[in-house]
Every structure is written in C-alpha cells, then in structure tokens.
Amino acid sequence: MASRPGPIHGRYRYGPWHGGPDPLAPPYDVRAALDEVGREVLAGTGAREALRDLLRRGIDGRGGLDELAERIRRMRDAARRRGDLGGTLDQVRAMLDQALAAERDALAAEDTDAARLAEMDLATLPDDVAGAVRALADHDWHSPEARAAYEAIAEMLRREVLDAQFAGLKQALSGQDPEAMNQVKDMLADLNALLAAHARGEDTTDRFREFMDRHGDLFPEQPKDVDELIDSLARRQAAAARMMASLTPEQRAQLSRLVRDALGDPDLAAQMAQLSDTLRALRPGLDRSTGVGMRPGGEPLGYGDAVEAVAELADLESLSNQLAQGYAGANLDDVDVERLEERLGATAARDFEALRQLERELERQGYLARGDDGLRLTPRAVRRLGETALRRVFDGLSATGRGDHDDRQPGQADEPTGLSRQWAFGDELPLDAVRTVANALRRGGMPGGGMPGGGMPGGAPSGVSLLVEDFEVVETERRTTAAVALCVDMSWSMVQEGRWGPMKQTALALSHLVQTRYRHDALQIIGFNIAARRLSPVQLAEAEPEWVQGTNLQHALMLAARHLRRHPDAEPVVLVVTDGEPTAHLGPDGIPEFMWPTTSATLRATVAQVDELRRGGAALNVFMLGEDPGLARFVDAVARRAGGRVFTPSIDRLGEYVVADYLRARRGRR
C-alpha cells in the first residue's frame, strides 16, 4: 500500500502503511462470533450469557478472559508469597542491635561512672523496637560508630517512606547531599499547591508543565497530566495504607511510631500529612483499609518494597475483578489495558484488544445494543439466528417434505408461473401477446396466403390476422395469506428435559421463514407457562428459563384467537408445542390458577378455547413432546374436537415438523 505517495521524478514510492488503521482493510468479520453466540442461544442460553461465554473462551485461537484471569490468579498467588511485610521491623531491629553492640563495647572499655550509668540506661530499654528507638533519642552516645548506626535508622525509614510515596526519591536521597531533603520539601510544597489548585477546579495545565520541568526527575512514571499524577500518587498511598492494615496490631503500632519519629521534621511531616489528606479527597474510592493476606514466610521486605508488593497485589486484584465482568453494567472498556500489558505482556494485551474489538464491532455493526442491563441482541442479530435455525431445519427436510407455499390454482393478479394456455371464455388473465402472434404466424395468418414478403399494395407492411383460437393467456399463481399463532410451552419441564433450546430454534426458524419469504403472513409467537404472553423474535431469543410451574394452554389459545380475529381474511393456522397437559387456567378475575394434577376446571376452560378456535375456522395442530400419558389423551381429544392433527416428533426434528406443517396448512383450503 502506498505510504504518503508523492511523485519523485515522475514516480511514486510505495511501502508499508503507517497512518493508523488500514483504510483498505476489509470490515471486521463478526459472523463466526455471532454464529457461536447463536448456537448457545438456540441451545437455551440467554443472549448475554452466550456473549459472555464467548468472550471468556476467546475466538480465532486467541486467549479469552478466562485464560487471562487464570494468569492473573497465578501471579496473585506468587505475589502473596513474595515476602514478609513486617520485614521493616526486623531490619530496624538488626540495625538497632548493631548500634547497641557497638555502644556496649565502647562503654565496657571506659572505667567511669558515666559509662556505668549509660549501661544501666541501655539495660532498661523497652522490648519493642519502636519504644527502644524512641528511648534512645536523647542518649549520649559514647561510640561514634553506634551513633552513626542509630542515626541511619531514621534516615533509612525516612527514605523508605518517601520512596513508598514517590518512586524516584529513594535514589535521590541515597547520596550524601545535604540539600537533597530540602529539594524534597520544595517539591512537596509545589505538589501540594498544584493539587490544591486542581481540587478547586482551576486550569492547572501550565502549572503542571512547570512542576514537571522542575521536579520531573523524581517521577519516573512521567505522568502526562495532573490526573495521571494523582492516580499514581493515590495508588501508592492506598498501597501503603493497605500494607499497614495487613500487619498484626502490634506490628502496625510499632511501625507507625517509627514512621512518625522518622518524619520528625515538622515541615516534612506537615507536607506529607497535607498530601495524604488531598489524595484521599481526590480519589476517595480507593481501598485503603483491606489487608492483602500475604502468606507467612519469605524474605523480610523493607517498607518501600512492602508497599510496592501491596501495590502489585492491588493491581492484580483490580485486573481480576475487571476481567471477571461480574458486576452490573460491566463491559470490556472497564479493563485497564496498560496495566494488563504491564503485568501480562504485549501478547495478552493484543488478545484482550481483539476481544474488545469483537464486542465493539458487534455493537457497531448492529448485532448488539447496550441497555441499562447490559448488552442485548438486536433484531438484526435475531434475524441471523433465525436464518441459521431455518437452514438447519431445511437441511433436515427431504425434498418432498418441505411443502409448497403456493396455492397453484390459476387465478388473477399475482406472480406469473412462466406458463400460458389457450384463452377460454370468461378468462380475465393477462394476454400473452408473443405467443398469440406466434400462433397466428404458425397457422398462416399473414395476408397473401401466409407467404413471406406478403403485404399491402404499394409495399406497405401488413398486419397479422388473428383468430379466437390464436389467443393465449399468461397463467398466474394466486398466493394465499395466513395468520399463524405458534404457541410454545415455556414451563420448567421444557428446561428439565432438554427441550428449551429446540423450542427456541423452531420458533426462530418459523419466524425467519415468515419474515423473509412470506411477508404477507402474520405470525404471532405466544409463550406460556403459568400465564401466556406474546413474544417478539428478540424477546424469544433473550428469553431465559424460569422456575415456574404451570402449563396455561387456555391463556395461550385465548391470545391466539385474538391474533386470528385481527386477520379475518387470512388462513388461520394454530400450532402448539408442549410437553405436558394443561395444569393452569385464568380464573374469573383474570388471575392464573395452578393445580397439579390437572383439574376438570382447567380442562373445561382449555376446551372452551379450542371450541372458539374451531368456530373461527382454525384447525389446531399439536406437537407433543415426551411420553406423558395424560397429555396424549388430552391432545387426541383436542385433535378430534378441533379437526386438527397430533404429531410426536423426536426433539431433534421438532423444527422440521413445525415448519413443514406450517407450509402445508397455509396453502389454504381447496
């Protein structure tokens, strides 16, 4: 593909495209993904669950959400074994023991009362590390080596605490530059002023740029704006709080005292406290109180390393929750792709981007729509599912078993059959002019005895002499219309016996057949359990099993009769798919009444609706699933009473039976 094609000495230079998405790339193909979703929907899975399962499995050889989540889980387990969060206390204890050992050696070498008093002070130090460090704050050290070791404790803690909040400060404070801490204080003052202005809603673009120009070397993450800076700082602050929450109460108390003492500089302590309060206000939703459950054992971790370990665990926990998509309104845009790539690598990020692109393309191409309760199938997607279902049905039908949609009685006005016949008195069919003239020419209907070249005097062209027997008319086929009510059982027994999916496939196949080939027909799908309701194809596709007992065929037939009355000129067709005898009916107050085993009241109410359909000219054909003796007796009686038929198809051929019977029934009565 041309890359910035420009004439060079009358020629063009070609090379790889570097201008973003390939403008000549074919549209993203989501048909395979939609077919996978469709297979699960037709098998009885809800649409949202089917899409979620597809994203969890992955597609086209790429890992899905489950694979990514499993890798995150393994990393979380490894991070929990990373080390002991209380290692800072051990580190301080070791440094303190070193200082005390050097001091005792120096005191032992002195033969003075002051040395003996100092030894007594050391012998009465508190047992806890924090208490001992604080008690030694006013100690008159006799050993310069011991004094340096003790002072190193405060410097180490101060450096670790600052590094835990600012990733670049540990390196800056590791040298002996006395101005380094002053630079840190200046940075904190500028940072607090910047964040305060941002919190007030001021435009901080220029101020942020000036801040990064001055202190950017202390922020290795190199945030692009104030929000990224806040996110980074708040993440570390929350990790430090969770690290403290993960310690035992005794460890937490000691480490808190050590940190406060290490930040004994009033200016530094005030700036850090202000920063902490500001970050909590700007990012209040971060978890700062839940311990991370580090497993015991492992190497002791210093304060900064412990905070970083907790931050890593927090990232992994967040990614795990995002990939699980288990919360209301979840979608793949919630996943932090940059964090995912940081933890799992570029390949994992590409696999995830492919899944997100699939979800977006299903929306963009009109197969999915996002509502308040998440993603839903659109009518376009349901039409494709219906097409797939109908193709499966027709694949199972024999060439002679597909039926014929057309009533082929010659009649007026519709589509020509391609045939013609001799005109008869009373015919109102269109005249076939070509065949009529051809008949006249074949019998010699030209002037001059039918000889070629004959014509009128003077060479004028002559006409063709027509007789009655020359006339032919075009045959047409008269198309009848049908009003179809498909009543499908949606009671829990259909789910238990594995009939839910084939039922949906059958209804969607019939709906697609009517919508695409017989648009003049009026199809109404009616689902029934304890009560009946009208269903659009989309509602049927999204229908999920309900733990509801009751088979209210009476209510379903009542809705079917209303549908037929709205189309009085159409051929009435009523098809019922059920696996159980009626066990519910509408009471006088319109409220469904359920009783098992079935009662005479339910049977009378149902039969009354059968009689009403019969009076309206509709035959009731029942597709009986299963081997329920009570259902068999009932449907046989209904078929005799309504002049219909009973079918007992195997579950895998239900669609073939229903579609074939529809095609047969809607041809109309001869």
XYZ file of C-alpha atoms in Angstrom:
670
model
C 0.000 0.000 0.000
C 1.221 3.473 -0.761
C 2.715 5.238 2.200
C 2.454 9.008 1.692
C 2.544 8.585 -2.069
C 4.301 11.521 -3.616
C 5.811 11.990 -7.047
C 9.565 11.508 -7.070
C 10.898 12.287 -10.566
C 7.539 11.338 -12.023
C 7.220 8.149 -9.967
C 5.512 7.048 -6.785
C 7.126 5.400 -3.803
C 5.310 2.504 -2.119
C 5.817 0.958 1.286
C 4.046 -0.168 4.477
C 1.125 1.903 5.685
C 1.986 3.870 8.829
C -1.005 6.177 9.086
C -3.121 4.266 11.621
C -5.836 1.717 10.732
C -5.560 0.400 7.193
C -8.189 2.328 5.184
C -8.458 -0.533 2.678
C -8.782 -3.303 5.260
C -11.968 -5.393 4.912
C -14.696 -4.868 7.509
C -14.203 -6.831 10.711
C -15.909 -10.204 10.282
C -18.111 -10.963 13.276
C -20.254 -13.606 11.636
C -18.361 -16.532 13.141
C -18.614 -14.998 16.604
C -22.306 -14.270 16.149
C -22.910 -17.839 14.988
C -21.196 -19.111 18.139
C -23.412 -16.887 20.243
C -26.385 -18.092 18.216
C -25.602 -21.743 18.835
C -25.687 -21.172 22.567
C -28.844 -19.072 22.356
C -30.586 -21.748 20.315
C -29.427 -24.333 22.855
C -31.238 -22.427 25.593
C -28.611 -19.997 26.904
C -29.508 -16.352 27.366
C -28.025 -13.887 24.893
C -25.920 -12.021 27.446
C -24.613 -15.251 28.934
C -23.774 -16.585 25.466
C -21.734 -13.481 24.620
C -20.025 -13.575 27.997
C -19.120 -17.251 27.470
C -17.656 -16.431 24.051
C -15.506 -13.656 25.489
C -14.382 -15.947 28.282
C -13.381 -18.718 25.851
C -11.793 -16.483 23.220
C -12.044 -16.812 19.452
C -9.786 -17.372 16.441
C -7.132 -19.086 18.536
C -6.729 -16.133 20.898
C -6.947 -16.432 24.643
C -10.185 -15.414 26.290
C -10.954 -13.677 29.559
C -10.726 -16.940 31.494
C -7.162 -17.565 30.351
C -6.121 -14.012 31.223
C -7.848 -14.249 34.604
C -6.086 -17.541 35.351
C -2.707 -15.973 34.651
C -3.593 -13.081 36.927
C -4.634 -15.549 39.649
C -1.287 -17.355 39.462
C 0.540 -14.022 39.678
C -1.519 -13.071 42.727
C -0.574 -16.321 44.441
C 3.091 -15.701 43.659
C 2.869 -12.100 44.886
C 1.372 -13.246 48.195
C 4.443 -15.405 48.722
C 6.797 -12.560 47.855
C 7.922 -11.815 51.395
C 7.146 -10.680 54.929
C 5.524 -7.243 55.082
C 6.787 -6.806 58.623
C 10.380 -7.032 57.459
C 10.954 -3.333 58.180
C 10.757 -4.056 61.916
C 13.268 -6.855 61.516
C 15.519 -4.529 59.537
C 15.281 -1.825 62.199
C 15.881 -4.412 64.951
C 19.059 -5.584 63.201
C 20.352 -2.012 62.796
C 19.466 -1.247 66.415
C 21.245 -4.361 67.689
C 24.314 -3.329 65.693
C 24.255 0.150 67.272
C 23.725 -1.241 70.798
C 26.502 -3.783 70.414
C 28.978 -1.080 69.367
C 27.833 1.186 72.213
C 28.175 -1.549 74.857
C 31.665 -2.366 73.630
C 32.633 1.307 73.941
C 31.106 1.571 77.436
C 32.853 -1.580 78.620
C 36.196 -0.045 77.651
C 35.512 3.043 79.804
C 36.082 2.969 83.567
C 33.807 5.859 84.541
C 30.606 6.360 86.486
C 29.037 7.891 83.372
C 29.720 4.703 81.458
C 28.113 2.610 84.211
C 25.027 4.837 84.211
C 24.812 4.607 80.424
C 24.969 0.794 80.665
C 22.083 0.891 83.135
C 20.068 3.029 80.679
C 20.673 0.517 77.895
C 19.615 -2.349 80.155
C 16.228 -0.737 80.806
C 15.296 -0.112 77.143
C 11.762 -1.191 76.147
C 11.481 -4.599 74.495
C 9.621 -3.315 71.417
C 11.660 -1.878 68.578
C 9.769 1.414 68.282
C 9.960 2.051 72.017
C 13.706 1.336 72.082
C 14.384 3.635 69.140
C 12.388 6.453 70.746
C 14.071 5.945 74.160
C 17.484 6.307 72.540
C 16.611 9.679 71.000
C 18.268 11.543 73.915
C 21.010 9.003 74.589
C 24.526 10.424 74.925
C 26.393 8.093 72.634
C 29.900 7.104 73.607
C 30.636 5.288 70.332
C 30.683 7.323 67.090
C 30.070 4.084 65.206
C 26.997 3.357 67.328
C 25.711 6.924 66.888
C 26.048 6.632 63.094
C 24.243 3.258 63.106
C 21.398 4.694 65.184
C 21.037 7.785 63.001
C 20.998 5.535 59.933
C 17.755 4.016 61.234
C 15.891 7.328 60.946
C 17.461 8.108 57.584
C 16.553 4.667 56.250
C 12.949 4.941 57.436
C 12.578 8.462 56.060
C 13.995 7.354 52.716
C 11.787 4.235 52.594
C 8.620 6.152 53.491
C 9.252 8.812 50.891
C 10.177 6.214 48.283
C 6.933 4.362 49.005
C 5.037 7.534 48.068
C 7.374 8.806 45.332
C 9.084 6.154 43.233
C 12.058 8.348 42.373
C 13.024 9.681 45.819
C 14.964 6.700 47.114
C 17.635 7.228 44.514
C 17.653 10.990 45.082
C 18.102 10.598 48.845
C 20.652 7.773 48.700
C 23.610 10.179 48.396
C 25.161 12.437 50.991
C 23.932 15.699 49.539
C 22.528 17.728 52.469
C 20.412 19.746 50.063
C 18.528 16.662 48.844
C 15.989 16.797 51.673
C 15.450 20.499 51.103
C 14.723 19.761 47.447
C 12.192 17.127 48.550
C 10.487 19.686 50.801
C 10.336 22.170 47.937
C 8.842 19.517 45.677
C 6.215 18.639 48.294
C 5.262 22.291 48.694
C 4.899 22.735 44.922
C 2.974 19.456 44.643
C 0.503 20.347 47.379
C -0.075 23.753 45.778
C -0.667 22.102 42.389
C -3.128 19.543 43.775
C -4.959 22.164 45.802
C -5.472 24.275 42.672
C -6.693 21.207 40.794
C -9.123 20.361 43.613
C -10.536 23.905 43.357
C -11.271 23.294 39.675
C -8.636 25.645 38.318
C -6.906 25.086 34.992
C -3.575 23.571 36.038
C -2.177 22.741 32.605
C 0.603 25.321 32.687
C 1.287 24.820 36.372
C 1.621 21.053 35.839
C 4.076 21.611 32.988
C 6.178 23.906 35.177
C 6.068 21.376 38.013
C 7.320 18.557 35.783
C 10.046 20.759 34.316
C 11.298 21.405 37.828
C 10.736 18.052 39.551
C 10.111 15.573 36.730
C 13.268 13.554 37.528
C 11.594 12.479 40.802
C 8.652 10.923 38.906
C 9.917 8.067 36.694
C 6.356 7.287 35.582
C 6.372 10.620 33.732
C 2.621 11.356 34.035
C 1.071 13.206 31.101
C -1.298 15.377 33.141
C -2.448 16.129 36.656
C -4.963 13.272 36.712
C -2.287 10.711 35.867
C -0.070 12.188 38.566
C -2.886 11.931 41.110
C -3.663 8.355 40.062
C -0.040 7.317 40.558
C 0.331 9.007 43.942
C -3.059 7.818 45.223
C -2.274 4.247 44.157
C 0.922 4.264 46.228
C -0.736 5.954 49.175
C -3.533 3.361 49.176
C -0.974 0.557 48.940
C 0.892 1.940 51.971
C -2.361 2.069 53.942
C -3.260 -1.497 52.957
C 0.253 -2.662 53.838
C -0.191 -1.260 57.348
C -3.635 -2.889 57.556
C -2.046 -6.245 56.671
C 0.237 -6.221 59.740
C -0.646 -7.509 63.165
C -1.898 -4.835 65.587
C 1.420 -4.903 67.446
C 3.469 -4.601 64.248
C 1.205 -1.823 62.969
C 1.552 0.180 66.177
C 5.338 -0.135 66.248
C 5.840 0.706 62.570
C 3.509 3.707 62.806
C 5.541 5.097 65.700
C 8.790 4.521 63.846
C 7.487 6.320 60.750
C 6.223 9.291 62.768
C 9.535 9.599 64.530
C 11.452 9.295 61.242
C 9.404 12.179 59.817
C 10.180 14.248 62.875
C 10.963 17.292 60.762
C 7.854 19.479 61.316
C 7.847 20.864 57.758
C 8.267 17.454 56.165
C 5.606 15.880 58.386
C 3.140 18.696 57.657
C 3.652 18.487 53.904
C 3.215 14.681 53.912
C 0.042 14.941 56.019
C -1.417 17.559 53.663
C -0.600 15.387 50.653
C -2.268 12.371 52.274
C -5.460 14.314 53.011
C -5.597 15.759 49.484
C -5.146 12.381 47.799
C -7.874 10.822 49.936
C -10.234 13.624 48.922
C -9.377 13.426 45.210
C -9.538 9.605 44.986
C -11.980 8.548 47.710
C -12.959 5.254 46.072
C -9.597 3.508 46.509
C -9.421 0.684 49.026
C -7.192 1.808 51.897
C -8.376 -0.448 54.719
C -8.352 -4.037 53.465
C -5.349 -6.199 54.240
C -3.888 -8.186 51.360
C -3.427 -11.507 53.124
C 0.254 -12.057 52.445
C 1.256 -15.613 53.248
C 3.736 -16.106 56.087
C 7.346 -16.859 55.302
C 9.585 -15.479 52.642
C 12.251 -12.820 52.783
C 11.642 -9.786 55.012
C 10.605 -6.773 52.930
C 11.608 -3.228 53.659
C 8.953 -0.562 53.936
C 9.223 0.557 50.305
C 9.383 -2.999 48.950
C 6.416 -3.988 51.110
C 4.355 -1.082 49.782
C 5.340 -1.981 46.205
C 4.330 -5.620 46.831
C 0.936 -4.471 48.103
C 0.548 -2.110 45.130
C 1.273 -5.015 42.790
C -1.320 -7.151 44.558
C -3.837 -4.302 44.352
C -3.242 -4.022 40.607
C -3.717 -7.761 40.188
C -6.881 -7.736 42.298
C -8.278 -4.867 40.241
C -7.448 -6.625 36.959
C -9.001 -9.833 38.251
C -12.257 -8.040 39.079
C -12.275 -6.231 35.739
C -11.710 -9.452 33.763
C -14.377 -11.309 35.753
C -17.018 -8.825 34.477
C -19.204 -9.918 37.349
C -20.708 -6.582 38.341
C -23.750 -4.766 36.979
C -23.119 -2.850 33.768
C -19.687 -4.416 33.261
C -18.044 -4.123 29.849
C -14.573 -4.622 28.448
C -13.862 -0.896 28.371
C -13.527 -1.114 32.158
C -10.302 -3.125 31.867
C -7.066 -1.155 32.294
C -5.208 -2.330 29.176
C -1.981 -0.527 30.073
C -1.893 -2.236 33.473
C -2.756 -5.554 31.818
C 0.146 -5.196 29.386
C 2.448 -4.178 32.232
C 1.590 -7.328 34.183
C 0.996 -9.947 31.449
C 2.879 -8.619 28.441
C 2.078 -7.378 24.952
C 0.608 -10.681 23.695
C -2.016 -10.733 26.436
C -2.865 -7.106 25.703
C -3.313 -7.903 21.992
C -5.555 -10.884 22.802
C -7.667 -8.685 25.030
C -7.846 -5.914 22.431
C -9.130 -8.493 19.928
C -11.930 -9.414 22.347
C -12.767 -5.765 22.948
C -12.769 -5.086 19.207
C -15.122 -8.033 18.732
C -17.544 -6.640 21.307
C -17.341 -3.162 19.781
C -17.844 -4.465 16.242
C -20.888 -6.475 17.283
C -22.306 -3.206 18.558
C -21.123 -1.059 15.651
C -22.471 -3.444 13.025
C -25.843 -3.523 14.733
C -25.858 -7.014 16.241
C -25.723 -5.881 19.866
C -27.188 -2.897 21.672
C -26.279 -1.678 25.139
C -29.112 -1.060 27.553
C -29.434 -0.398 31.255
C -28.988 -4.103 31.965
C -26.006 -4.614 29.641
C -25.676 -5.880 26.095
C -28.692 -7.240 24.241
C -29.287 -8.861 20.878
C -30.760 -6.605 18.207
C -33.410 -7.601 15.650
C -30.640 -7.864 13.059
C -28.817 -10.440 15.165
C -32.015 -12.375 15.790
C -32.717 -12.440 12.037
C -29.337 -14.071 11.515
C -30.079 -16.588 14.262
C -33.405 -17.314 12.625
C -31.682 -17.782 9.277
C -29.275 -20.250 10.855
C -32.113 -22.102 12.549
C -34.161 -22.245 9.342
C -31.161 -23.525 7.388
C -30.806 -26.360 9.888
C -34.489 -27.149 9.582
C -34.407 -27.236 5.790
C -31.249 -29.339 5.847
C -33.264 -31.973 7.677
C -36.293 -31.840 5.422
C -36.435 -34.069 2.393
C -37.001 -32.513 -0.996
C -40.618 -33.596 -0.925
C -41.109 -32.828 2.708
C -40.585 -29.095 2.501
C -44.111 -28.431 1.377
C -45.187 -25.767 -1.047
C -46.074 -22.256 -0.074
C -48.207 -21.523 -3.125
C -51.820 -22.315 -3.973
C -51.382 -23.010 -7.680
C -54.954 -22.636 -8.806
C -54.766 -20.410 -11.924
C -56.079 -17.074 -10.859
C -55.798 -13.416 -11.439
C -53.219 -11.000 -10.172
C -50.078 -12.124 -8.612
C -46.926 -13.711 -9.991
C -46.677 -15.412 -13.429
C -45.839 -19.100 -13.376
C -43.975 -18.946 -16.710
C -46.704 -20.992 -18.422
C -49.535 -19.995 -20.731
C -52.693 -21.651 -22.054
C -55.380 -21.071 -24.653
C -57.857 -18.403 -23.798
C -61.293 -19.596 -22.672
C -64.494 -17.634 -22.431
C -64.610 -15.721 -19.149
C -60.840 -15.607 -18.624
C -59.571 -12.366 -17.128
C -55.913 -13.348 -17.169
C -53.263 -11.187 -18.877
C -52.865 -11.763 -22.607
C -49.629 -13.404 -23.753
C -49.063 -11.231 -26.824
C -45.926 -13.001 -28.031
C -47.463 -16.450 -28.011
C -50.694 -15.167 -29.500
C -48.927 -13.593 -32.506
C -46.691 -16.650 -32.858
C -49.778 -18.885 -33.042
C -51.220 -16.720 -35.817
C -47.990 -16.813 -37.806
C -47.682 -20.571 -37.469
C -51.157 -21.171 -38.903
C -50.528 -18.723 -41.796
C -52.321 -15.674 -40.516
C -50.374 -13.248 -42.749
C -52.071 -11.623 -45.788
C -51.226 -13.144 -49.101
C -51.669 -16.726 -48.015
C -49.022 -16.632 -45.434
C -46.173 -16.303 -47.977
C -43.156 -14.360 -46.800
C -42.946 -10.897 -48.223
C -46.701 -10.518 -48.450
C -48.007 -7.070 -47.704
C -50.340 -4.272 -48.616
C -50.389 -2.683 -52.073
C -47.530 -0.275 -52.558
C -45.228 -2.322 -50.334
C -46.677 -1.151 -47.027
C -46.249 -3.672 -44.242
C -49.318 -5.715 -43.498
C -50.829 -6.697 -40.121
C -51.379 -10.202 -38.699
C -54.784 -11.768 -38.947
C -55.854 -13.162 -35.550
C -58.483 -15.760 -34.808
C -60.021 -16.661 -31.450
C -58.032 -19.876 -31.236
C -54.747 -17.930 -31.525
C -55.165 -16.159 -28.202
C -53.182 -17.380 -25.201
C -53.211 -16.034 -21.670
C -50.493 -15.976 -19.036
C -51.076 -18.272 -16.082
C -50.540 -16.759 -12.668
C -50.471 -18.341 -9.261
C -52.671 -16.993 -6.551
C -50.876 -16.520 -3.255
C -52.869 -17.003 -0.089
C -52.064 -15.309 3.212
C -52.079 -16.969 6.610
C -52.470 -15.821 10.192
C -50.249 -18.104 12.239
C -50.217 -18.468 16.009
C -47.317 -20.539 17.313
C -47.856 -21.383 20.987
C -44.713 -22.684 22.699
C -44.547 -24.234 26.146
C -42.042 -22.377 28.377
C -42.684 -24.230 31.617
C -39.814 -25.567 33.704
C -40.309 -29.126 32.435
C -39.147 -27.964 28.990
C -35.839 -26.967 30.591
C -35.502 -30.110 32.680
C -35.977 -32.415 29.708
C -33.658 -30.521 27.340
C -36.469 -29.196 25.124
C -35.937 -25.486 25.724
C -33.281 -24.980 23.040
C -35.054 -26.889 20.236
C -38.249 -24.995 21.059
C -36.494 -21.646 20.598
C -34.775 -22.848 17.433
C -38.105 -23.946 15.976
C -39.856 -20.659 16.758
C -36.987 -18.531 15.406
C -36.803 -20.641 12.239
C -40.525 -20.240 11.591
C -40.325 -16.510 12.336
C -37.478 -16.065 9.850
C -39.330 -18.094 7.214
C -42.374 -15.846 7.513
C -40.382 -12.591 7.608
C -38.224 -13.365 4.598
C -40.383 -15.457 2.270
C -43.997 -14.978 3.224
C -44.169 -11.383 4.351
C -47.930 -11.192 3.866
C -48.421 -13.808 6.557
C -48.968 -12.667 10.136
C -47.048 -14.708 12.689
C -47.523 -14.355 16.433
C -45.323 -16.304 18.840
C -47.004 -16.974 22.174
C -45.064 -18.361 25.118
C -46.899 -19.893 28.041
C -46.221 -21.331 31.486
C -48.360 -20.227 34.446
C -49.598 -17.484 32.092
C -49.168 -16.687 28.409
C -47.574 -13.693 26.737
C -46.877 -12.505 23.209
C -43.191 -12.587 22.237
C -41.255 -10.821 19.527
C -38.360 -12.776 17.974
C -35.905 -10.687 20.009
C -37.784 -11.377 23.238
C -37.889 -15.076 22.406
C -34.142 -15.179 21.699
C -33.410 -13.454 25.011
C -35.932 -15.497 26.996
C -34.279 -17.410 29.813
C -35.639 -20.384 31.755
C -37.863 -19.509 34.693
C -38.528 -21.684 37.698
C -42.261 -21.509 37.116
C -44.739 -24.358 37.345
C -47.889 -24.415 35.299
C -48.967 -25.039 31.700
C -51.649 -22.473 30.856
C -52.661 -23.561 27.361
C -56.066 -21.905 27.808
C -54.478 -18.444 28.053
C -52.202 -19.177 25.066
C -55.178 -20.216 22.893
C -57.061 -17.111 24.040
C -54.219 -14.902 22.740
C -54.078 -16.999 19.558
C -57.788 -16.416 18.931
C -57.314 -12.658 19.329
C -54.485 -12.762 16.793
C -56.621 -14.657 14.275
C -59.532 -12.231 14.693
C -57.234 -9.358 13.744
C -56.673 -11.067 10.355
C -60.132 -12.308 9.310
C -59.224 -12.731 5.608
C -56.163 -14.887 6.245
C -55.970 -18.647 6.532
C -55.969 -19.410 10.297
C -53.110 -21.640 11.452
C -52.610 -22.576 15.114
C -49.605 -24.668 16.137
C -48.935 -25.772 19.714
C -45.647 -27.172 21.038
C -45.949 -28.620 24.551
C -44.700 -31.432 26.754
C -47.397 -31.501 29.418
C -51.147 -31.472 29.854
C -52.772 -28.200 30.989
C -52.311 -27.505 34.686
C -53.343 -23.836 34.830
C -56.057 -21.523 33.541
C -57.289 -17.981 34.069
C -59.871 -17.589 36.812
C -62.890 -15.301 36.622
C -60.759 -12.445 37.963
C -58.119 -12.967 35.267
C -55.539 -14.334 37.708
C -53.872 -17.641 36.738
C -54.853 -20.629 38.847
C -52.412 -23.568 39.063
C -53.290 -27.079 40.188
C -51.479 -30.368 39.733
C -52.624 -32.879 38.726
C -54.874 -31.149 36.265
C -58.432 -30.429 37.312
C -61.688 -30.582 35.441
C -61.941 -26.793 35.717
C -58.670 -26.352 33.832
C -59.717 -28.882 31.176
C -63.104 -27.211 30.663
C -61.517 -23.758 30.332
C -58.963 -25.048 27.809
C -61.522 -26.970 25.743
C -63.714 -23.855 25.614
C -60.866 -22.014 23.881
C -60.385 -24.942 21.498
C -64.072 -24.705 20.543
C -63.767 -20.971 19.951
C -60.838 -21.538 17.578
C -62.799 -24.213 15.780
C -65.743 -21.865 15.300
C -63.332 -19.376 13.770
C -62.292 -21.970 11.181
C -58.859 -22.764 12.633
C -57.543 -26.283 12.928
C -55.370 -26.886 15.965
C -52.263 -28.976 15.355
C -50.339 -30.108 18.421
C -46.681 -31.160 18.539
C -46.419 -33.369 21.585
C -43.007 -33.795 23.182
C -42.324 -36.589 25.586
C -44.477 -39.537 26.576
C -46.868 -38.085 29.128
C -49.971 -40.367 29.062
C -52.216 -37.586 30.347
C -51.001 -35.243 27.619
C -51.513 -37.937 24.969
C -55.145 -38.453 25.991
C -55.777 -34.724 26.090
C -54.255 -33.858 22.697
C -56.015 -36.773 20.998
C -59.325 -35.497 22.297
C -58.490 -31.926 21.237
C -57.482 -33.064 17.737
C -60.763 -34.910 17.254
C -62.763 -31.990 18.599
C -60.921 -29.307 16.612
C -60.337 -31.230 13.424
C -56.574 -30.943 13.841
C -53.695 -33.354 13.947
C -51.231 -34.616 16.553
C -47.505 -35.005 15.895
C -44.999 -36.744 18.138
C -41.631 -35.688 16.721
C -38.304 -36.504 18.295
C -36.805 -33.424 19.890
C -34.115 -33.085 17.217
C -36.731 -32.988 14.427
C -39.221 -30.639 16.043
C -38.307 -27.752 13.729
C -38.761 -29.861 10.612
C -42.236 -30.963 11.683
C -43.449 -27.496 12.633
C -42.126 -25.740 9.507
C -43.411 -28.452 7.181
C -46.851 -28.354 8.805
C -46.973 -24.579 8.505
C -46.167 -24.778 4.807
C -48.861 -27.377 4.322
C -51.510 -25.627 6.393
C -51.069 -22.132 4.984
C -51.671 -23.194 1.395
C -55.334 -22.762 2.186
C -58.368 -24.938 1.837
C -59.098 -26.158 -1.699
